[in-house]
XYZ file of C-alpha atoms in Angstrom:
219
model
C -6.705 -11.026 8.596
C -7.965 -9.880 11.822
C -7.426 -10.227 15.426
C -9.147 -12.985 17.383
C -7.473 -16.122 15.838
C -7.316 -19.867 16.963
C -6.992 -22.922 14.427
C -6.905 -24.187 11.419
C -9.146 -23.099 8.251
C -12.785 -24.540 7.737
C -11.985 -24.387 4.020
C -9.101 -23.751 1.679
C -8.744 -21.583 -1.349
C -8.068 -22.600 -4.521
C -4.410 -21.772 -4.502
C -3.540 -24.095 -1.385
C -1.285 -26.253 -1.998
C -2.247 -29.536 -3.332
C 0.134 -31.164 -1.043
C -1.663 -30.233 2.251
C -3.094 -33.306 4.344
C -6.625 -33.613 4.842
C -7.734 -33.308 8.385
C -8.905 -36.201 10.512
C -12.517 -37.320 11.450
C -11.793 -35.326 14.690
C -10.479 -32.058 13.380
C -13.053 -32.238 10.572
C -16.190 -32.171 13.322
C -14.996 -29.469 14.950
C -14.356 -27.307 12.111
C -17.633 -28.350 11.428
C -19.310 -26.959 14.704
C -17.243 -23.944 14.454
C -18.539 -23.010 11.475
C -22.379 -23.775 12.219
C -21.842 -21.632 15.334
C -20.357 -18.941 12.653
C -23.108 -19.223 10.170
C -25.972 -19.361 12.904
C -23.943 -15.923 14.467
C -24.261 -14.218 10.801
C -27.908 -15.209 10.480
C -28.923 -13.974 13.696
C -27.232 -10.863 13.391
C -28.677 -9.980 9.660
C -31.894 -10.871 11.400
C -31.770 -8.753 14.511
C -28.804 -6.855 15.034
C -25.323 -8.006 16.946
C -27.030 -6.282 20.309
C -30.185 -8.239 20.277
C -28.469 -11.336 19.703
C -27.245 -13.250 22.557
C -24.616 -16.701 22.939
C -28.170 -18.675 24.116
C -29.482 -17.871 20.864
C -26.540 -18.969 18.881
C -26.055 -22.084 20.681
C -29.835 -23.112 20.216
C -29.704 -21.951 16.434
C -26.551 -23.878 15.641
C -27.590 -26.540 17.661
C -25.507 -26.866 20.512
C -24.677 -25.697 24.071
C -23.876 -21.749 25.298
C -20.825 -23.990 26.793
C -19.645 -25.384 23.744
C -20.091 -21.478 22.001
C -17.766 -20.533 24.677
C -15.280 -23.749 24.580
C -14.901 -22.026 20.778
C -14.930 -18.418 20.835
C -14.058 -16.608 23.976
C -16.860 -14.012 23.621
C -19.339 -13.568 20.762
C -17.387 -10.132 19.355
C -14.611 -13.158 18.928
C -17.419 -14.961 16.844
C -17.185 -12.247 14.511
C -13.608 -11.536 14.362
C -12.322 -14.778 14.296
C -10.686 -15.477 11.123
C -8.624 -18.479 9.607
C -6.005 -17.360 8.064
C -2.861 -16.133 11.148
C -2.044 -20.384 11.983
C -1.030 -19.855 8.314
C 0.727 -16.485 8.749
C 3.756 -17.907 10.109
C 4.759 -20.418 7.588
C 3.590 -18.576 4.461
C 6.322 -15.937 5.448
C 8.594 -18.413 6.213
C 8.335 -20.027 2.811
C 9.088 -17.006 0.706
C 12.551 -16.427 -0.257
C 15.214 -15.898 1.882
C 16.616 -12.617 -0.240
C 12.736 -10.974 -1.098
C 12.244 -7.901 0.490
C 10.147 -8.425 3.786
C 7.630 -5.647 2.644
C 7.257 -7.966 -0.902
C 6.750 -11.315 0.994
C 3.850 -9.864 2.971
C 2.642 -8.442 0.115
C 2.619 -11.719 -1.458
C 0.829 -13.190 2.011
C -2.010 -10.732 2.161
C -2.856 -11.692 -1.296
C -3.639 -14.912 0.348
C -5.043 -13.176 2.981
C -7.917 -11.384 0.762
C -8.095 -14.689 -1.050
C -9.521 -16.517 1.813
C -11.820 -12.952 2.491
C -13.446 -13.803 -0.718
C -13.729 -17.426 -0.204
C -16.362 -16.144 2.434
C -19.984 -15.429 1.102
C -19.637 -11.549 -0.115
C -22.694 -10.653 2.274
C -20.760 -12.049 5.516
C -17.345 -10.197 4.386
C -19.019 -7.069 4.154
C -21.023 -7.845 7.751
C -18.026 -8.535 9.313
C -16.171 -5.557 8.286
C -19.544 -3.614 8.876
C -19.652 -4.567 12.267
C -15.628 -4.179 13.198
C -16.457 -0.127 12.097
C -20.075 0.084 13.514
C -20.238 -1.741 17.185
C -17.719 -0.548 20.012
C -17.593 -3.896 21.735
C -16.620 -5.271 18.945
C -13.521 -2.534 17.579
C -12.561 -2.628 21.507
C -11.761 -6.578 20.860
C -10.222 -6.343 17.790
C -7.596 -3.574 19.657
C -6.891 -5.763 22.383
C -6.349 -9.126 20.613
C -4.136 -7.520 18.199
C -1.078 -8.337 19.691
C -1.768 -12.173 19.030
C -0.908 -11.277 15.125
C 1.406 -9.354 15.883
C 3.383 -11.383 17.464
C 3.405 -13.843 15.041
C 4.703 -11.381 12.609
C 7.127 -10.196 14.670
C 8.281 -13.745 14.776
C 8.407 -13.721 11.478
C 10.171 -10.494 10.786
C 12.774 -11.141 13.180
C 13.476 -14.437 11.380
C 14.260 -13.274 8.261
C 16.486 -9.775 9.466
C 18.727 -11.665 11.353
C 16.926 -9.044 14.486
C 15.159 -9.779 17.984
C 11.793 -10.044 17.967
C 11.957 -7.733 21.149
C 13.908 -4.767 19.122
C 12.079 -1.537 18.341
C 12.214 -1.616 15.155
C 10.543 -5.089 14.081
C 7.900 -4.293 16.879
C 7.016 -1.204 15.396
C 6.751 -2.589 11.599
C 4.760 -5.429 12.926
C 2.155 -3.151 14.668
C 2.314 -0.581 12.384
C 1.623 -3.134 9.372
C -1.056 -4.455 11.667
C -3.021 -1.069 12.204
C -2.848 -0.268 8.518
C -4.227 -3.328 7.242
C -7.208 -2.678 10.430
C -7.674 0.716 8.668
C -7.700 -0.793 5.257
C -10.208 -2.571 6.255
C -12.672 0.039 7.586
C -11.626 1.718 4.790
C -13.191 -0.570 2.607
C -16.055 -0.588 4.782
C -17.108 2.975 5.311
C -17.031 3.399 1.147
C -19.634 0.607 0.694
C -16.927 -2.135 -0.426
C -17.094 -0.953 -3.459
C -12.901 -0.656 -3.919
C -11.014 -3.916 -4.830
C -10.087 -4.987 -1.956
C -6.325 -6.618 -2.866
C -5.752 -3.080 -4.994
C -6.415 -1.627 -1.346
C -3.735 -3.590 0.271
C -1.097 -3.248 -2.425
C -1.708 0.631 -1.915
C -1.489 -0.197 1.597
C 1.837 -2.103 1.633
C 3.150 0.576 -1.454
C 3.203 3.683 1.778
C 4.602 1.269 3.899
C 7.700 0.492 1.821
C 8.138 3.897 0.404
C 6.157 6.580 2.902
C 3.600 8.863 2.438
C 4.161 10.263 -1.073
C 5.142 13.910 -1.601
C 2.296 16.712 -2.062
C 1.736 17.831 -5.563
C 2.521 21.946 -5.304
C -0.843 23.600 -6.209
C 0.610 26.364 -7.525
């Protein structure tokens, strides 16, 4: 999950529900585009570094116009962060049960989360959280757009405490859940990805329901 979001997923993972419609023709073609403009981004990139590589580029490798890159993706840092998982947030949280602990149902939603992460070729997971650690331009967009998620969870969280999505205290959970998961995620990529990435996020979501655990005495 990160912070540039805008429609639906170019494919589902294996857990989606069976009972989810198929898109139409329409839908389908641009998913389609989006994701050559994705893939051709990723090449380029491997290729020659996210500096040297430029929207005219993309749009001639993925076949298409610098205008229709933009119609998609806002800038090309939104290329990279753009995931497809937040138009899903929403309802996932809203279909957990009514009485589960709100740190428990995100838990259970992040799973999903890192299941569509790995539904992504290994090498591009590891580029894009390479690049959301390694390139300012692109950390600086992930910051600002981060309030697009989190108001979704806030949403979400007020829904199911009975609370305004305005009050402090669901505003601060949502943000604060927000920037942990961001710093789980350059967690994993600073050590080489070489953690399990869901064991990260159930540590992750384990301080935020019970704090920082108590230091062992030394003595």
């Amino acid at each position: 999950m990160t912070a540039a979001r805008t429609s639906a997923p170019e494919s589902a993972p294996e857990s989606a529900p069976a009972s989810t419609p198929r898109p139409g023709l329409r839908e389908r073609k641009k998913l389609k585009t989006r994701l050559a403009i994705r893939e051709a981004t990723y090449r380029l990139i491997r290729e020659q570094g996210y500096e040297a590589t430029t929207v005219e580029q993309i749009a001639e490798a993925a076949e298409v116009s610098p205008s229709t890159v933009f119609r998609y993706f806002p800038t090309k840092e939104d290329i990279v962060l753009t995931d497809e998982f937040d138009p899903l947030l929403e309802r996932e949280l809203r279909e957990r049960p009514a009485d589960e602990p709100i740190v428990e149902s995100l838990r259970h939603v992040m799973r999903r989360a890192v299941g569509f992460v790995r539904t992504e070729e290994p090498e591009i997971s590891r580029l894009r959280t390479k690049l959301m650690i390694e390139v300012p331009a692109v950390r600086s967009r992930m910051l600002e757009s981060m309030s697009v998620t989190g108001g979704i969870l806030r949403r979400a969280i007020a829904e199911r405490t009975g609370r305004d999505p305005g009050d402090l205290e669901v505003r601060t959970f949502a943000m604060g859940l927000i920037g942990a998961l961001t710093e789980t995620a350059a967690y994993w990529a600073e050590h080489d990805h070489k953690d399990d990435l869901a064991a990260l996020v159930d540590r992750t979501l384990d301080l935020l329901a019970h704090g920082f655990p108590e230091a062992r005495n030394s003595r």
